[in-house]
Amino acid sequence: MYKKKLICSALVLALSACGGGGDGASTQNNNQDKSPSDPKTEVPVTNIAGAIKLTGTVKQGQTLQAQLIDENGFNNSQVSYAWYADNQALAGQTDDKLLLSRNLVGKKISVKANYKDDDGFTENPQSDASIAVAVIDNSFGLLTLAGSEDDVNESAKLVVGNRIFAHINDANSIDGEVDYYWYLNDALVDGNNQASYTLVADDIGKSLHVKAVYIDADGYAENVISENTAAIVAKSDGIAGGVNYPVGASVVGNNPIVRNSAKTNEGFEGGGWNAGTLSTSTYTPGYDNTLTKNFRFIQLQGPHSFTAENTITRVGNYSAKLHWKHGDPGKWNGDANKIDNVDRKAMFHGKNVSSNIATAWYGFSVYFPSDGTILNASEDPLIFQLHGAPDTVDGKKEPGRNPPVALTISSGGFRIGYGWDDRKFATEVRGQGRDKFDVPLNFSEYQNRWVDIVLQIHSNPFEEKGFIKMWVDGVQLVERTDIKIGYNDDKGLYPSWGWYVTGSRAADREHDVIMYMDEIRHVEAADANYYDVAPGYFAKDASN
């Protein structure tokens, strides 16, 4: 019987395929004979309820993650989450993560998910409540002094008349009152509980520090003290009889002046530099042959030595970041086991003055970051110099000699060295004579800000008619007259700006040195004056 049914079914199907036979009844009977185990039989889908739990550390500042499990499957992008703190809904929190902010401390967190799973079942599981959110650990506050209310990195200038500002850095933040206590040589200053202090004449020679007492935003009691400063000094009006000038602008002004043409004029506004000679240095970072050749030649220790800086600038869009690396300073150029001249430098060299007896003006602006100018007691790197041009006489060439003018920095301020030699040919690198003098300053007051430096120098190696004058931020600090300066060379002296880490100390330095330079300018003219080279002053044609 079963065999006959199969034959009939096959016949019916064959006839159907030909368009004939079959009255529907046979098909119905076939369907009724299907076994319950036929694979086409649909099995009802069973919903397995989704579940949700929290993962993560239940502590302020941490993030909790909602972990959803549903064996029916789900699309996480279609899930809407609702978060609760002590069973109160948190507005706007619909993601699968929750950052535990300060206002959630002490509360128990839970989360609820709303979605339709892959089998069409609507689900809304809710997690168990967490333990109470723990408060963040205390991060002790750090109290520092600065010269600006808005910029913690601006160094405090410990000069009578200046205002010193206290800055607190506390990861727990502060939303309440702070009581400040100022001390001079550990003696409390009466009546000043504010965040700033103005230095007065009675403070000269004393150090300053401040204490701050407060409750931070996480409830921790803080009592923090700043480091002691260096000694407070009197306001300097410069040398007796000196001539002072206003500091130039930090943007191109509306009142340009007539300026003499410059031998060297570089503000790095092209984002790089160009020079007449490149062969003196293996590395030339920043070189751009489309720019004006404002320098004679350059000496850069390595590929790190120059960067066009666009965030720390004196005027315009760029300055020069000059970087000298310690550790193994001799590995960059020539013999890797020897610190040669270029290994000591990140330096740009300008053009010669007209003769060995000449008067010229030199201006530039420099920024010494405190973390890039860490100077031990014996360290005094050079930042500006005038250099001689050795002659060749009877086929013999003079050696490179000590710079006839050298401006160096130290923890005690500036130092100027100078030298001379009136002989037409000399083999001693020190010349016939050298001398030096200090410009005592609190160097920390000149860090983390732009400092404008202007020098007027008259060279004369034959008679004591030379002089050196120097202004810092418009204040004349130096007037050394009736001295010999320079060498009896066919060409006049040429200027150099940048790092020159001299002597055997280069190999022993424990830190890199970094500074920024801008507004480099050099003028030689009979009627030249301070304004021809001072940073922040501008020519009418805007090209000088």
Coordinates of C-alpha atoms in Angstrom, one line a residue:
M1 CA 0.0 0.0 0.0
Y2 CA 2.8 2.4 0.9
K3 CA 4.6 1.6 -2.3
K4 CA 1.5 2.3 -4.3
K5 CA 1.0 5.7 -2.7
L6 CA 4.5 6.7 -3.7
I7 CA 3.9 5.6 -7.3
C8 CA 0.7 7.6 -7.4
S9 CA 2.3 10.6 -5.9
A10 CA 5.1 10.5 -8.5
L11 CA 2.5 10.2 -11.2
V12 CA 0.5 13.1 -9.9
L13 CA 3.6 15.3 -9.8
A14 CA 4.6 14.3 -13.3
L15 CA 1.1 15.1 -14.6
S16 CA 1.2 18.4 -12.8
A17 CA 4.5 19.3 -14.4
C18 CA 2.9 18.6 -17.8
G19 CA -0.1 20.8 -17.0
G20 CA -2.6 18.0 -16.6
G21 CA -4.1 15.6 -14.1
G22 CA -4.7 16.1 -10.4
D23 CA -7.9 17.5 -8.8
G24 CA -6.5 18.8 -5.6
A25 CA -7.7 15.9 -3.5
S26 CA -4.7 13.8 -4.0
T27 CA -2.5 16.7 -2.9
Q28 CA -4.5 17.2 0.2
N29 CA -4.2 13.5 1.1
N30 CA -0.5 13.7 0.6
N31 CA -0.2 16.5 3.1
Q32 CA -2.2 14.6 5.6
D33 CA 0.2 11.7 5.3
K34 CA 3.3 13.8 6.2
S35 CA 5.2 12.6 9.3
P36 CA 5.4 14.9 12.3
S37 CA 9.1 14.7 12.0
D38 CA 9.2 16.4 8.6
P39 CA 12.0 19.1 8.6
K40 CA 9.6 21.7 7.3
T41 CA 7.5 21.6 10.4
E42 CA 8.0 25.0 12.4
V43 CA 8.9 24.7 16.1
P44 CA 7.7 27.6 18.3
V45 CA 10.5 30.0 19.5
T46 CA 11.0 30.2 23.2
N47 CA 12.1 33.5 24.8
I48 CA 15.0 33.3 27.2
A49 CA 14.9 36.5 29.2
G50 CA 17.9 38.8 28.8
A51 CA 20.0 39.7 31.8
I52 CA 22.2 42.7 32.5
K53 CA 25.0 43.3 35.0
L54 CA 27.6 46.0 35.8
T55 CA 31.3 45.6 35.4
G56 CA 34.0 48.0 36.5
T57 CA 35.3 49.7 39.7
V58 CA 32.6 51.5 41.6
K59 CA 34.7 54.6 42.4
Q60 CA 34.6 58.2 41.5
G61 CA 36.4 58.9 38.2
Q62 CA 36.0 55.3 37.0
T63 CA 33.6 54.1 34.3
L64 CA 30.9 51.4 34.8
Q65 CA 30.0 49.2 31.8
A66 CA 26.6 47.6 31.3
Q67 CA 27.1 44.0 30.2
L68 CA 23.9 42.6 28.5
I69 CA 23.4 38.9 27.8
D70 CA 20.5 37.5 25.7
E71 CA 20.5 34.1 24.1
N72 CA 18.0 35.2 21.6
G73 CA 20.5 37.7 20.3
F74 CA 20.3 41.5 20.0
N75 CA 21.7 44.5 18.2
N76 CA 23.5 46.7 20.7
S77 CA 22.9 49.8 18.6
Q78 CA 19.2 49.3 19.1
V79 CA 19.4 49.1 22.8
S80 CA 18.5 52.0 25.0
Y81 CA 20.0 52.2 28.4
A82 CA 18.7 54.0 31.5
W83 CA 21.0 54.6 34.5
Y84 CA 19.9 55.1 38.1
A85 CA 21.5 56.4 41.3
D86 CA 19.7 55.3 44.4
N87 CA 16.7 54.4 42.1
Q88 CA 16.6 57.9 40.7
A89 CA 16.9 58.1 36.9
L90 CA 20.0 60.0 35.6
A91 CA 19.0 62.4 32.9
G92 CA 20.6 62.0 29.5
Q93 CA 22.5 58.8 30.3
T94 CA 21.5 56.4 27.5
D95 CA 24.8 54.8 26.6
D96 CA 26.1 51.5 27.8
K97 CA 28.8 53.2 29.9
L98 CA 28.6 55.6 32.8
L99 CA 31.4 57.8 34.2
L100 CA 31.1 58.1 37.9
S101 CA 31.3 61.8 38.6
R102 CA 31.6 63.5 42.0
N103 CA 27.9 63.9 42.4
L104 CA 27.4 60.2 42.4
V105 CA 29.7 59.5 45.4
G106 CA 27.8 57.5 48.1
K107 CA 25.1 56.4 45.8
K108 CA 24.2 52.9 44.5
I109 CA 24.2 52.6 40.7
S110 CA 22.0 50.4 38.5
V111 CA 21.1 50.2 34.9
K112 CA 18.1 49.1 32.8
A113 CA 18.1 48.1 29.1
N114 CA 15.2 48.4 26.8
Y115 CA 15.3 46.6 23.4
K116 CA 13.7 44.0 21.1
D117 CA 15.8 40.9 20.7
D118 CA 16.5 39.2 17.4
D119 CA 13.5 36.9 17.8
G120 CA 11.1 39.9 18.3
F121 CA 10.7 39.7 22.0
T122 CA 10.6 43.0 24.0
E123 CA 13.1 43.0 26.8
N124 CA 13.8 45.4 29.7
P125 CA 16.1 43.7 32.2
Q126 CA 17.5 45.7 35.1
S127 CA 20.8 45.1 36.9
D128 CA 21.2 44.7 40.7
A129 CA 22.3 47.9 42.4
S130 CA 26.0 48.3 42.9
I131 CA 27.7 49.1 46.2
A132 CA 27.9 52.8 47.0
V133 CA 30.3 54.8 44.8
A134 CA 33.5 55.4 46.7
V135 CA 35.2 58.8 46.8
I136 CA 38.4 59.2 44.8
D137 CA 41.7 59.0 46.6
N138 CA 43.2 62.3 47.8
S139 CA 45.7 63.9 45.4
F140 CA 47.7 66.4 47.4
G141 CA 47.6 69.9 46.1
L142 CA 50.6 71.6 44.5
L143 CA 51.2 75.3 45.2
T144 CA 53.4 77.4 43.0
L145 CA 54.1 81.1 42.4
A146 CA 53.8 82.9 39.1
G147 CA 54.0 86.3 37.6
S148 CA 50.6 86.1 36.0
E149 CA 47.1 85.4 37.4
D150 CA 46.2 83.6 34.2
D151 CA 49.4 81.8 33.2
V152 CA 51.0 79.5 35.8
N153 CA 54.0 79.1 33.6
E154 CA 55.0 82.8 33.6
S155 CA 57.8 83.1 36.1
A156 CA 57.4 85.3 39.1
K157 CA 59.6 88.4 38.8
L158 CA 60.9 89.1 42.3
V159 CA 61.3 92.8 41.8
V160 CA 59.8 95.5 44.0
G161 CA 56.5 96.6 42.6
N162 CA 55.6 93.4 41.0
R163 CA 52.6 91.3 41.9
I164 CA 53.1 87.6 42.7
F165 CA 50.3 85.1 42.2
A166 CA 49.6 81.8 44.0
H167 CA 48.4 78.9 41.8
I168 CA 47.0 75.6 43.2
N169 CA 46.9 72.4 41.1
D170 CA 44.7 69.9 42.8
A171 CA 43.3 66.9 41.0
N172 CA 40.4 66.8 43.4
S173 CA 39.6 70.4 42.3
I174 CA 38.5 73.3 44.5
D175 CA 35.0 74.7 44.7
G176 CA 35.2 76.4 48.1
E177 CA 37.2 79.2 49.8
V178 CA 41.0 79.1 50.1
D179 CA 42.9 81.0 52.9
Y180 CA 46.3 82.1 51.9
Y181 CA 49.2 83.0 54.3
W182 CA 52.2 84.8 52.8
Y183 CA 55.7 84.6 54.5
L184 CA 58.8 86.6 54.1
N185 CA 61.9 84.8 55.4
D186 CA 59.4 82.6 57.3
A187 CA 57.7 85.6 59.0
L188 CA 54.0 85.8 58.4
V189 CA 52.8 88.9 56.5
D190 CA 49.9 90.3 58.5
G191 CA 46.5 91.1 56.8
N192 CA 47.0 89.3 53.5
N193 CA 44.9 86.2 52.9
Q194 CA 44.5 86.7 49.2
A195 CA 45.8 84.8 46.2
S196 CA 48.4 87.4 45.4
Y197 CA 51.0 89.6 47.0
T198 CA 52.7 92.8 45.8
L199 CA 56.4 93.2 46.6
V200 CA 57.4 96.4 48.5
A201 CA 60.7 98.0 49.3
D202 CA 60.9 96.4 52.8
D203 CA 60.9 93.0 51.1
I204 CA 64.3 93.5 49.4
G205 CA 66.7 90.7 50.3
K206 CA 64.0 88.4 51.6
S207 CA 62.6 85.2 50.2
L208 CA 58.9 84.6 49.7
H209 CA 56.6 81.6 50.1
V210 CA 52.9 81.1 50.6
K211 CA 50.7 78.5 52.4
A212 CA 47.1 77.6 51.2
V213 CA 44.5 76.0 53.5
Y214 CA 41.3 74.7 52.1
I215 CA 38.8 71.8 51.8
D216 CA 38.9 70.3 48.3
A217 CA 35.9 69.3 46.3
D218 CA 36.1 65.7 47.5
G219 CA 36.1 66.7 51.2
Y220 CA 39.8 66.3 51.9
A221 CA 41.5 69.0 54.1
E222 CA 44.6 70.5 52.4
N223 CA 47.4 72.5 53.8
V224 CA 50.0 73.1 51.1
I225 CA 53.1 75.3 51.0
S226 CA 55.1 76.7 48.0
E227 CA 58.8 76.5 47.7
N228 CA 60.9 79.5 48.9
T229 CA 61.8 82.0 46.2
A230 CA 65.2 83.6 45.6
A231 CA 65.8 87.0 47.2
I232 CA 63.6 89.9 46.3
V233 CA 65.5 92.7 44.6
A234 CA 65.0 96.4 44.0
K235 CA 63.5 97.6 40.8
S236 CA 66.3 98.3 38.4
D237 CA 66.3 101.5 36.4
G238 CA 69.5 100.4 34.8
I239 CA 72.9 102.0 35.1
A240 CA 73.3 105.5 36.4
G241 CA 73.0 107.9 33.5
G242 CA 71.8 105.2 31.2
V243 CA 69.1 105.7 28.5
N244 CA 66.0 103.4 28.7
Y245 CA 63.4 102.6 26.1
P246 CA 59.9 101.3 26.0
V247 CA 59.5 97.6 25.2
G248 CA 58.3 97.0 21.7
A249 CA 55.0 95.6 20.7
S250 CA 54.1 91.9 20.4
V251 CA 52.1 92.4 17.2
V252 CA 52.8 94.5 14.1
G253 CA 51.8 98.0 15.2
N254 CA 49.9 100.8 13.4
N255 CA 52.8 103.3 13.9
P256 CA 55.7 102.1 11.8
I257 CA 59.0 104.0 12.0
V258 CA 61.8 104.8 9.6
R259 CA 64.5 102.1 10.1
N260 CA 67.9 101.7 8.5
S261 CA 68.3 98.7 6.3
A262 CA 69.6 95.6 8.1
K263 CA 72.5 93.4 7.3
T264 CA 70.7 90.5 9.1
N265 CA 66.9 90.5 9.5
E266 CA 65.2 87.2 10.4
G267 CA 61.9 86.6 12.2
F268 CA 61.5 83.0 10.8
E269 CA 58.1 83.9 9.3
G270 CA 58.8 81.6 6.4
G271 CA 58.7 78.7 8.7
G272 CA 62.4 78.0 8.2
W273 CA 65.7 79.7 7.2
N274 CA 68.2 80.1 4.4
A275 CA 71.9 80.8 4.4
G276 CA 74.7 81.5 1.9
T277 CA 76.8 78.4 3.0
L278 CA 75.6 75.0 4.2
S279 CA 78.8 73.0 4.2
T280 CA 79.7 73.8 7.8
S281 CA 77.0 71.5 9.1
T282 CA 76.0 67.9 8.5
Y283 CA 72.4 68.6 9.5
T284 CA 70.2 71.4 8.1
P285 CA 66.7 71.1 9.7
G286 CA 64.5 73.9 8.6
Y287 CA 66.5 74.8 5.5
D288 CA 64.3 76.3 2.7
N289 CA 66.1 77.5 -0.4
T290 CA 63.2 79.6 -1.4
L291 CA 63.7 82.0 1.5
T292 CA 65.9 85.0 1.6
K293 CA 69.5 84.2 2.6
N294 CA 69.5 86.1 5.8
F295 CA 72.5 84.3 7.3
R296 CA 76.0 83.7 6.1
F297 CA 76.1 80.2 7.4
I298 CA 74.7 77.9 10.1
Q299 CA 76.0 75.3 12.6
L300 CA 73.5 72.9 13.9
Q301 CA 74.4 69.9 16.1
G302 CA 71.8 67.5 14.7
P303 CA 68.4 67.1 13.2
H304 CA 66.8 68.2 16.5
S305 CA 68.6 71.5 16.6
F306 CA 66.1 73.7 14.8
T307 CA 62.3 73.7 14.7
A308 CA 60.0 76.4 13.4
E309 CA 57.9 77.0 16.5
N310 CA 54.4 78.4 16.1
T311 CA 53.1 78.5 19.7
I312 CA 55.9 80.4 21.5
T313 CA 56.6 83.5 19.4
R314 CA 57.7 87.1 20.1
V315 CA 56.1 88.6 17.0
G316 CA 54.3 86.9 14.1
N317 CA 53.6 83.2 13.5
Y318 CA 57.0 81.6 14.0
S319 CA 60.1 81.6 16.1
A320 CA 63.2 79.4 16.1
K321 CA 63.4 76.6 18.7
L322 CA 67.1 75.8 19.2
H323 CA 67.9 72.6 20.9
W324 CA 71.3 71.2 22.0
K325 CA 71.5 67.6 23.2
H326 CA 73.7 66.4 26.0
G327 CA 74.6 62.8 26.8
D328 CA 76.8 62.0 23.8
P329 CA 77.1 65.4 22.1
G330 CA 80.0 64.4 19.9
K331 CA 78.2 61.7 17.9
W332 CA 76.5 64.0 15.4
N333 CA 79.3 65.4 13.3
G334 CA 82.7 64.2 12.1
D335 CA 84.5 61.9 14.5
A336 CA 81.9 60.4 16.8
N337 CA 84.4 60.1 19.6
K338 CA 85.2 63.8 19.6
I339 CA 83.1 66.9 20.4
D340 CA 83.9 69.1 17.5
N341 CA 82.9 72.8 17.0
V342 CA 79.6 72.0 15.3
D343 CA 78.7 69.4 18.0
R344 CA 78.6 72.3 20.5
K345 CA 76.2 74.5 18.6
A346 CA 72.7 75.3 17.4
M347 CA 73.7 78.7 15.9
F348 CA 73.1 81.1 13.1
H349 CA 75.8 83.4 11.8
G350 CA 75.3 86.8 10.2
K351 CA 77.2 89.1 7.9
N352 CA 80.5 90.9 8.6
V353 CA 80.6 94.6 9.5
S354 CA 82.5 96.8 7.2
S355 CA 85.9 96.8 8.9
N356 CA 87.8 95.9 12.1
I357 CA 86.9 99.3 13.4
A358 CA 83.2 99.7 13.2
T359 CA 80.0 100.4 15.2
A360 CA 77.0 98.1 14.9
W361 CA 73.7 97.4 16.6
Y362 CA 72.4 93.9 17.3
G363 CA 68.9 93.0 18.5
F364 CA 67.1 89.8 19.2
S365 CA 64.4 88.3 21.5
V366 CA 65.0 85.1 23.5
Y367 CA 62.7 82.9 25.5
F368 CA 64.3 80.6 28.1
P369 CA 62.0 77.8 29.2
S370 CA 62.8 76.9 32.8
D371 CA 62.9 73.2 32.0
G372 CA 65.2 73.8 29.0
T373 CA 67.7 76.1 30.8
I374 CA 68.6 74.1 33.9
L375 CA 72.1 75.4 34.7
N376 CA 74.5 74.1 37.3
A377 CA 76.8 76.5 39.1
S378 CA 79.7 76.1 36.6
E379 CA 77.6 76.1 33.4
D380 CA 77.4 79.3 31.3
P381 CA 76.4 78.5 27.7
L382 CA 76.9 81.2 25.1
I383 CA 73.8 82.7 23.4
F384 CA 75.3 85.5 21.3
Q385 CA 78.8 86.4 20.0
L386 CA 80.8 88.5 17.7
H387 CA 83.5 86.5 15.8
G388 CA 86.7 87.3 14.0
A389 CA 87.5 86.4 10.4
P390 CA 91.0 84.8 10.4
D391 CA 93.4 86.0 7.7
T392 CA 95.7 84.0 5.6
V393 CA 99.2 85.5 5.4
D394 CA 102.0 84.0 3.3
G395 CA 100.0 80.9 2.8
K396 CA 99.4 80.4 6.5
K397 CA 96.0 80.8 8.1
E398 CA 95.3 82.1 11.6
P399 CA 93.4 79.7 13.9
G400 CA 89.9 80.1 15.0
R401 CA 90.1 82.4 18.1
N402 CA 88.0 83.1 21.1
P403 CA 85.1 85.3 20.2
P404 CA 86.0 89.0 20.7
V405 CA 82.5 89.4 22.3
A406 CA 80.6 86.6 24.0
L407 CA 77.3 86.9 25.9
T408 CA 76.6 83.9 28.1
I409 CA 74.0 83.0 30.7
S410 CA 74.3 81.5 34.1
S411 CA 72.2 81.0 37.2
G412 CA 73.5 84.3 38.4
G413 CA 72.5 86.3 35.3
F414 CA 74.5 87.4 32.2
R415 CA 78.2 87.5 31.6
I416 CA 80.0 89.4 28.8
G417 CA 83.5 88.4 27.8
Y418 CA 85.6 90.3 25.3
G419 CA 89.1 90.2 23.8
W420 CA 91.5 91.8 21.3
D421 CA 94.7 91.3 19.3
D422 CA 96.2 94.1 17.1
R423 CA 98.8 91.8 15.4
K424 CA 98.3 91.1 11.8
F425 CA 99.0 87.4 12.2
A426 CA 98.7 85.5 15.5
T427 CA 98.6 81.9 16.5
E428 CA 97.2 82.2 20.0
V429 CA 93.5 81.5 20.2
R430 CA 93.1 83.9 23.2
G431 CA 94.7 86.9 21.4
Q432 CA 96.7 89.5 23.3
G433 CA 94.2 90.1 26.0
R434 CA 90.8 89.1 27.4
D435 CA 88.5 90.4 30.1
K436 CA 85.0 89.7 31.3
F437 CA 82.3 91.2 33.6
D438 CA 79.0 90.0 35.1
V439 CA 75.6 91.5 34.7
P440 CA 74.1 90.1 38.0
L441 CA 70.5 89.2 37.7
N442 CA 68.1 86.7 39.1
F443 CA 68.0 84.5 36.0
S444 CA 64.7 82.8 37.0
E445 CA 63.0 86.2 36.4
Y446 CA 64.0 86.0 32.8
Q447 CA 62.7 82.4 32.2
N448 CA 59.4 81.4 30.7
R449 CA 58.9 84.8 29.0
W450 CA 60.3 86.7 26.1
V451 CA 63.3 88.9 26.9
D452 CA 64.4 91.6 24.4
I453 CA 68.2 92.1 24.1
V454 CA 69.9 95.0 22.3
L455 CA 73.6 95.6 22.0
Q456 CA 75.6 98.4 20.5
I457 CA 79.3 97.5 20.0
H458 CA 82.2 99.5 18.7
S459 CA 85.2 97.4 17.8
N460 CA 88.7 98.7 17.8
P461 CA 91.7 96.3 18.4
F462 CA 94.3 99.1 18.2
E463 CA 93.2 101.6 20.8
E464 CA 91.1 101.7 23.9
K465 CA 88.2 103.4 22.1
G466 CA 85.9 100.4 21.9
F467 CA 82.7 100.0 23.9
I468 CA 79.9 97.6 24.7
K469 CA 76.4 98.8 25.6
M470 CA 73.5 96.4 26.4
W471 CA 69.8 96.8 27.0
V472 CA 67.5 94.1 28.4
D473 CA 63.8 94.8 28.0
G474 CA 64.6 98.4 27.2
V475 CA 66.6 99.0 30.4
Q476 CA 70.3 99.8 29.9
L477 CA 72.3 97.5 32.0
V478 CA 75.8 97.8 30.5
E479 CA 78.0 100.6 29.3
R480 CA 81.6 99.4 29.2
T481 CA 83.8 102.0 27.5
D482 CA 87.4 102.7 26.7
I483 CA 88.3 99.1 25.9
K484 CA 90.0 97.3 23.0
I485 CA 87.7 94.9 21.1
G486 CA 88.4 92.7 18.1
Y487 CA 91.2 91.4 15.9
N488 CA 93.4 93.0 13.2
D489 CA 91.6 91.1 10.4
D490 CA 91.0 92.2 6.8
K491 CA 87.2 91.7 7.4
G492 CA 85.1 93.0 10.3
L493 CA 83.5 91.0 13.0
Y494 CA 80.3 89.0 12.3
P495 CA 77.5 88.1 14.7
S496 CA 76.2 84.7 15.8
W497 CA 72.9 83.9 17.6
G498 CA 72.1 80.6 19.3
W499 CA 73.6 78.0 21.5
Y500 CA 77.4 77.5 21.8
V501 CA 78.2 75.1 24.7
T502 CA 81.9 75.8 25.2
G503 CA 84.8 74.1 26.8
S504 CA 85.2 70.6 28.4
R505 CA 81.9 71.1 30.3
A506 CA 79.9 70.1 27.2
A507 CA 80.7 66.4 27.7
D508 CA 79.6 66.5 31.3
R509 CA 76.3 68.3 31.1
E510 CA 73.4 66.6 32.7
H511 CA 70.6 68.3 30.7
D512 CA 69.8 69.4 27.2
V513 CA 69.4 73.1 26.6
I514 CA 66.5 74.7 24.7
M515 CA 65.6 78.2 23.9
Y516 CA 63.5 80.1 21.4
M517 CA 64.8 83.1 19.3
D518 CA 62.9 85.6 17.3
E519 CA 63.3 89.1 15.8
I520 CA 67.0 88.8 15.0
R521 CA 68.3 92.0 13.5
H522 CA 71.7 93.6 12.8
V523 CA 72.3 97.1 11.5
E524 CA 75.5 99.1 10.7
A525 CA 74.9 102.7 9.8
A526 CA 76.2 106.1 10.9
D527 CA 72.8 107.2 12.1
A528 CA 71.6 103.8 13.5
N529 CA 70.0 103.7 16.9
Y530 CA 68.2 101.5 19.4
Y531 CA 64.9 101.4 17.4
D532 CA 66.7 100.1 14.3
V533 CA 67.1 96.6 15.9
A534 CA 64.9 96.5 19.0
P535 CA 62.3 93.7 18.8
G536 CA 58.7 94.9 18.4
Y537 CA 59.4 97.9 16.3
F538 CA 58.5 98.0 12.6
A539 CA 59.6 99.7 9.4
K540 CA 57.2 101.7 7.3
D541 CA 57.7 99.3 4.4
A542 CA 57.3 96.3 6.7
S543 CA 60.3 94.6 5.2
N544 CA 63.0 95.8 7.6

